[in-house]
């Protein structure tokens, strides 16, 4: 039976899954649609603005076996859960629901390790909204048997979204905050992890997603500059650097994400185990 995947928020990660699985039947949503043909990368798209259910969803979704949710929560909570959650529980062939959360739910661990069992203690509003969304989706698993899987993601990079691109556009900075590290994942490996879970459902599971090396962000910029053969931007001290509130918030948490579970349970080995392999593979497109 052909896998039928529906993606709430057909974006960067969903697009990589579609590229890796051309034989799957994949559909997705966008907040607003322009003129026909209303598709992206050959994938049909429906409009979902988070305010009202998709028209005739139960009729068009009878064959759906897998659902990926990557729409972020807002002030009113998770829009897919709020507007579509009960409808999803009525789909007859659904085997897997994946919710893309964030490692921000752990908060600041001072560079320490976070496993799936580490208590959640988000330090900002975005992390708290993600934790609230996780709990909402988990409640549908516990109370109605919706086959929910939670994936806690770090920074995602890949084609078109990486420090090589940032350097060439003049937007890269080497901000130094003593002891600060964070984890990341190449979009290709992220897609492979999600596909592995879809092929081996474990409803109720929570997975940390990260590659094999957490690193200071300035080290990633330095290495990207080496690949491009250019001088890196100067070091800037975090305390005195000019940054937006949004950019500064990314430095509020420092932790190393433990990825043991995805390797042992899903059998994952990384094509890009660290940012060095990932960026080197991308240097030809920069």
Short mmCIF file of C-alpha atoms in Angstrom, two decimals:
data_model
loop_
_atom_site.label_atom_id
_atom_site.label_comp_id
_atom_site.label_asym_id
_atom_site.label_seq_id
_atom_site.Cartn_x
_atom_site.Cartn_y
_atom_site.Cartn_z
CA UNK A 1 0.00 0.00 0.00
CA UNK A 2 1.36 3.42 -0.99
CA UNK A 3 2.09 5.72 1.93
CA UNK A 4 -0.28 8.71 1.96
CA UNK A 5 1.30 11.62 3.83
CA UNK A 6 -0.48 14.86 4.68
CA UNK A 7 1.72 17.75 5.83
CA UNK A 8 0.28 20.61 7.86
CA UNK A 9 2.74 23.29 6.83
CA UNK A 10 4.45 22.11 3.67
CA UNK A 11 7.83 23.73 4.15
CA UNK A 12 11.53 22.97 4.23
CA UNK A 13 11.41 19.61 6.01
CA UNK A 14 8.30 18.31 4.25
CA UNK A 15 9.84 19.26 0.92
CA UNK A 16 12.88 17.10 1.67
CA UNK A 17 10.66 14.14 2.55
CA UNK A 18 8.85 14.59 -0.77
CA UNK A 19 12.18 14.63 -2.59
CA UNK A 20 13.28 11.41 -0.89
CA UNK A 21 9.96 9.62 -1.38
CA UNK A 22 8.73 10.42 -4.91
CA UNK A 23 6.44 7.38 -4.95
CA UNK A 24 4.46 8.44 -1.87
CA UNK A 25 1.18 10.26 -2.21
CA UNK A 26 1.93 13.57 -0.48
CA UNK A 27 -0.31 16.57 0.05
CA UNK A 28 0.18 19.62 2.23
CA UNK A 29 -1.07 23.00 3.37
CA UNK A 30 -0.06 26.63 3.19
CA UNK A 31 -1.53 29.59 5.05
CA UNK A 32 -2.57 31.21 1.80
CA UNK A 33 -2.56 30.07 -1.79
CA UNK A 34 -1.77 32.10 -4.87
CA UNK A 35 -3.12 31.42 -8.33
CA UNK A 36 -3.50 27.80 -9.54
CA UNK A 37 -1.97 25.22 -9.80
CA UNK A 38 -1.64 25.54 -6.00
CA UNK A 39 1.24 23.17 -5.58
CA UNK A 40 4.88 23.21 -4.53
CA UNK A 41 7.52 20.84 -5.87
CA UNK A 42 4.71 18.86 -7.50
CA UNK A 43 2.85 18.44 -4.21
CA UNK A 44 -0.83 19.55 -4.19
CA UNK A 45 -1.55 22.17 -1.52
CA UNK A 46 -4.68 23.12 0.38
CA UNK A 47 -5.24 26.32 2.29
CA UNK A 48 -5.17 26.18 6.08
CA UNK A 49 -4.93 29.45 7.96
CA UNK A 50 -5.46 28.01 11.44
CA UNK A 51 -8.85 29.66 11.80
CA UNK A 52 -11.21 27.14 10.22
CA UNK A 53 -11.11 23.43 9.32
CA UNK A 54 -10.11 22.41 5.83
CA UNK A 55 -13.26 22.14 3.72
CA UNK A 56 -14.47 18.54 3.29
CA UNK A 57 -11.33 17.27 5.05
CA UNK A 58 -12.80 13.93 6.14
CA UNK A 59 -13.94 13.24 2.59
CA UNK A 60 -10.58 13.99 0.96
CA UNK A 61 -8.49 12.44 3.76
CA UNK A 62 -9.92 8.93 3.95
CA UNK A 63 -6.71 7.38 2.60
CA UNK A 64 -4.27 9.32 4.77
CA UNK A 65 -1.90 7.03 6.68
CA UNK A 66 0.61 9.57 8.01
CA UNK A 67 0.39 13.21 9.11
CA UNK A 68 3.26 15.62 9.72
CA UNK A 69 2.58 18.77 11.75
CA UNK A 70 5.15 21.57 11.46
CA UNK A 71 2.89 24.61 11.94
CA UNK A 72 4.21 26.59 14.95
CA UNK A 73 1.94 27.49 17.86
CA UNK A 74 0.94 31.09 18.44
CA UNK A 75 -0.71 33.07 21.21
CA UNK A 76 -3.84 30.95 20.83
CA UNK A 77 -1.95 27.67 21.05
CA UNK A 78 -1.38 25.10 18.34
CA UNK A 79 -3.74 25.89 15.43
CA UNK A 80 -3.71 22.39 13.93
CA UNK A 81 -4.58 20.80 17.27
CA UNK A 82 -7.22 23.41 18.02
CA UNK A 83 -8.98 23.39 14.64
CA UNK A 84 -8.25 19.93 13.24
CA UNK A 85 -7.42 17.68 16.20
CA UNK A 86 -10.83 16.09 16.62
CA UNK A 87 -11.16 15.50 12.88
CA UNK A 88 -7.80 13.72 12.77
CA UNK A 89 -9.03 11.29 15.41
CA UNK A 90 -11.74 10.20 12.97
CA UNK A 91 -9.45 9.21 10.10
CA UNK A 92 -9.82 5.44 9.52
CA UNK A 93 -6.38 4.59 8.11
CA UNK A 94 -4.12 6.80 10.20
CA UNK A 95 -0.99 5.04 11.50
CA UNK A 96 1.34 7.92 12.43
CA UNK A 97 1.18 11.57 13.44
CA UNK A 98 4.47 13.44 13.84
CA UNK A 99 4.60 16.75 15.69
CA UNK A 100 7.73 18.84 15.15
CA UNK A 101 8.59 20.53 18.43
CA UNK A 102 11.85 22.10 19.60
CA UNK A 103 14.70 21.34 21.97
CA UNK A 104 13.83 24.74 23.45
CA UNK A 105 11.39 22.90 25.74
CA UNK A 106 14.39 21.87 27.88
CA UNK A 107 15.47 25.45 28.58
CA UNK A 108 19.03 26.34 29.57
CA UNK A 109 21.22 23.48 30.82
CA UNK A 110 24.49 25.43 30.85
CA UNK A 111 25.86 23.24 28.06
CA UNK A 112 24.74 20.06 29.80
CA UNK A 113 23.13 17.04 28.18
CA UNK A 114 19.42 16.70 27.45
CA UNK A 115 17.82 13.29 26.97
CA UNK A 116 14.15 12.65 26.34
CA UNK A 117 13.76 12.13 30.08
CA UNK A 118 15.26 15.50 31.02
CA UNK A 119 12.61 17.66 32.75
CA UNK A 120 11.24 20.38 30.51
CA UNK A 121 11.82 23.92 31.73
CA UNK A 122 11.56 26.35 28.81
CA UNK A 123 13.16 29.73 29.38
CA UNK A 124 11.15 31.71 26.82
CA UNK A 125 7.63 32.10 25.53
CA UNK A 126 8.32 30.20 22.29
CA UNK A 127 9.61 27.20 24.20
CA UNK A 128 6.62 27.29 26.54
CA UNK A 129 4.21 27.39 23.60
CA UNK A 130 5.91 24.35 22.11
CA UNK A 131 5.69 22.49 25.41
CA UNK A 132 2.00 23.36 25.68
CA UNK A 133 1.49 22.09 22.13
CA UNK A 134 3.32 18.85 22.93
CA UNK A 135 1.03 18.29 25.89
CA UNK A 136 -2.06 19.02 23.80
CA UNK A 137 -1.08 16.50 21.11
CA UNK A 138 -0.09 13.94 23.73
CA UNK A 139 -3.53 14.26 25.29
CA UNK A 140 -5.08 13.13 21.99
CA UNK A 141 -2.88 10.04 22.11
CA UNK A 142 -3.70 9.30 25.74
CA UNK A 143 -7.44 9.99 25.52
CA UNK A 144 -8.36 9.05 21.95
CA UNK A 145 -5.53 6.88 20.70
CA UNK A 146 -4.25 9.28 18.05
CA UNK A 147 -0.84 7.80 17.06
CA UNK A 148 1.21 10.85 18.04
CA UNK A 149 5.03 11.04 17.95
CA UNK A 150 6.92 14.08 19.27
CA UNK A 151 10.20 15.20 17.67
CA UNK A 152 12.27 17.82 19.50
CA UNK A 153 14.37 19.63 16.91
CA UNK A 154 17.45 21.87 17.15
CA UNK A 155 18.54 24.28 14.41
CA UNK A 156 17.91 22.89 10.92
CA UNK A 157 20.27 23.64 8.05
CA UNK A 158 20.72 22.41 4.51
CA UNK A 159 20.51 23.63 0.90
CA UNK A 160 19.79 27.35 0.80
CA UNK A 161 19.77 27.65 4.60
CA UNK A 162 23.25 27.53 6.08
CA UNK A 163 26.16 29.67 7.18
CA UNK A 164 27.73 29.54 3.73
CA UNK A 165 24.70 31.40 2.40
CA UNK A 166 24.75 33.79 5.37
CA UNK A 167 28.42 34.62 4.78
CA UNK A 168 27.91 35.32 1.08
CA UNK A 169 24.96 37.60 1.85
CA UNK A 170 26.88 39.43 4.57
CA UNK A 171 24.49 38.32 7.31
CA UNK A 172 26.79 35.98 9.24
CA UNK A 173 28.21 37.03 12.61
CA UNK A 174 30.64 35.44 15.02
CA UNK A 175 28.98 36.12 18.35
CA UNK A 176 30.92 34.68 21.28
CA UNK A 177 29.20 33.75 24.51
CA UNK A 178 31.47 31.86 26.87
CA UNK A 179 30.55 28.18 27.13
CA UNK A 180 27.60 28.45 24.75
CA UNK A 181 26.88 25.45 22.52
CA UNK A 182 23.88 24.21 20.65
CA UNK A 183 22.98 21.25 18.47
CA UNK A 184 21.83 21.16 14.86
CA UNK A 185 20.61 18.74 12.19
CA UNK A 186 20.94 18.63 8.41
CA UNK A 187 17.50 18.61 6.77
CA UNK A 188 18.38 15.45 4.85
CA UNK A 189 19.09 13.52 8.04
CA UNK A 190 15.99 15.00 9.67
CA UNK A 191 13.83 13.75 6.80
CA UNK A 192 15.42 10.30 7.07
CA UNK A 193 14.68 10.20 10.80
CA UNK A 194 11.03 11.08 10.23
CA UNK A 195 10.69 8.51 7.45
CA UNK A 196 12.25 5.84 9.69
CA UNK A 197 9.70 6.62 12.37
CA UNK A 198 6.84 6.53 9.86
CA UNK A 199 7.99 3.07 8.81
CA UNK A 200 8.23 1.93 12.45
CA UNK A 201 5.45 3.68 14.40
CA UNK A 202 5.68 3.89 18.19
CA UNK A 203 2.72 6.03 19.28
CA UNK A 204 3.39 8.14 22.33
CA UNK A 205 7.15 8.25 21.70
CA UNK A 206 9.27 11.37 22.15
CA UNK A 207 12.50 11.69 20.16
CA UNK A 208 15.41 14.08 20.47
CA UNK A 209 16.76 14.96 17.03
CA UNK A 210 20.33 16.22 16.63
CA UNK A 211 23.56 15.26 14.94
CA UNK A 212 26.64 13.98 16.75
CA UNK A 213 28.27 17.26 17.79
CA UNK A 214 26.97 20.29 19.62
CA UNK A 215 29.23 23.25 18.90
CA UNK A 216 29.64 26.97 19.57
CA UNK A 217 27.94 28.92 16.76
CA UNK A 218 31.07 30.95 16.02
CA UNK A 219 32.96 27.74 15.19
CA UNK A 220 30.41 26.94 12.49
CA UNK A 221 30.85 30.37 10.90
CA UNK A 222 34.64 30.04 11.03
CA UNK A 223 34.55 26.68 9.27
CA UNK A 224 32.12 27.94 6.63
CA UNK A 225 34.47 30.84 5.89
CA UNK A 226 37.36 28.38 5.49
CA UNK A 227 35.34 26.42 2.94
CA UNK A 228 34.64 29.60 0.99
CA UNK A 229 38.24 30.76 1.23
CA UNK A 230 37.28 34.10 2.77
CA UNK A 231 38.02 35.88 6.01
CA UNK A 232 35.35 35.27 8.66
CA UNK A 233 33.58 38.21 10.24
CA UNK A 234 35.23 39.57 13.41
CA UNK A 235 34.43 38.11 16.79
CA UNK A 236 31.81 40.03 18.78
CA UNK A 237 31.22 39.69 22.48
CA UNK A 238 27.65 38.60 23.23
CA UNK A 239 27.17 41.19 25.96
CA UNK A 240 27.98 44.14 23.70
CA UNK A 241 26.94 42.83 20.25
CA UNK A 242 24.08 44.59 18.50
CA UNK A 243 21.32 42.04 17.97
CA UNK A 244 17.57 41.96 17.71
CA UNK A 245 15.65 40.60 20.66
CA UNK A 246 14.83 37.54 18.56
CA UNK A 247 18.48 36.87 17.72
CA UNK A 248 19.56 37.41 21.34
CA UNK A 249 16.96 34.93 22.54
CA UNK A 250 18.69 32.13 20.65
CA UNK A 251 21.64 32.53 22.99
CA UNK A 252 19.55 32.18 26.15
CA UNK A 253 19.81 28.37 26.15
CA UNK A 254 22.96 26.27 26.01
CA UNK A 255 22.74 22.49 25.91
CA UNK A 256 23.90 19.32 24.18
CA UNK A 257 21.14 17.17 22.75
CA UNK A 258 21.56 13.42 23.27
CA UNK A 259 20.51 11.49 20.16
CA UNK A 260 20.92 7.92 21.46
CA UNK A 261 17.23 7.01 21.11
CA UNK A 262 16.89 7.76 17.39
CA UNK A 263 20.00 5.69 16.71
CA UNK A 264 18.97 2.71 18.82
CA UNK A 265 15.21 2.66 18.19
CA UNK A 266 15.07 3.90 14.60
CA UNK A 267 18.43 2.55 13.42
CA UNK A 268 19.66 5.94 12.28
CA UNK A 269 23.21 6.55 11.10
CA UNK A 270 23.95 10.08 9.98
CA UNK A 271 24.95 11.04 6.47
CA UNK A 272 26.12 14.33 7.99
CA UNK A 273 27.24 13.49 11.55
CA UNK A 274 28.55 17.00 12.25
CA UNK A 275 28.28 20.47 10.75
CA UNK A 276 31.63 19.95 9.02
CA UNK A 277 30.40 17.14 6.79
CA UNK A 278 27.14 19.00 6.22
CA UNK A 279 28.70 22.30 5.23
CA UNK A 280 31.38 20.64 3.09
CA UNK A 281 28.65 18.91 1.07
CA UNK A 282 26.90 22.26 0.59
CA UNK A 283 29.99 24.27 -0.35
CA UNK A 284 29.58 23.48 -4.05
CA UNK A 285 26.24 25.31 -4.20
CA UNK A 286 27.40 28.41 -2.28
#
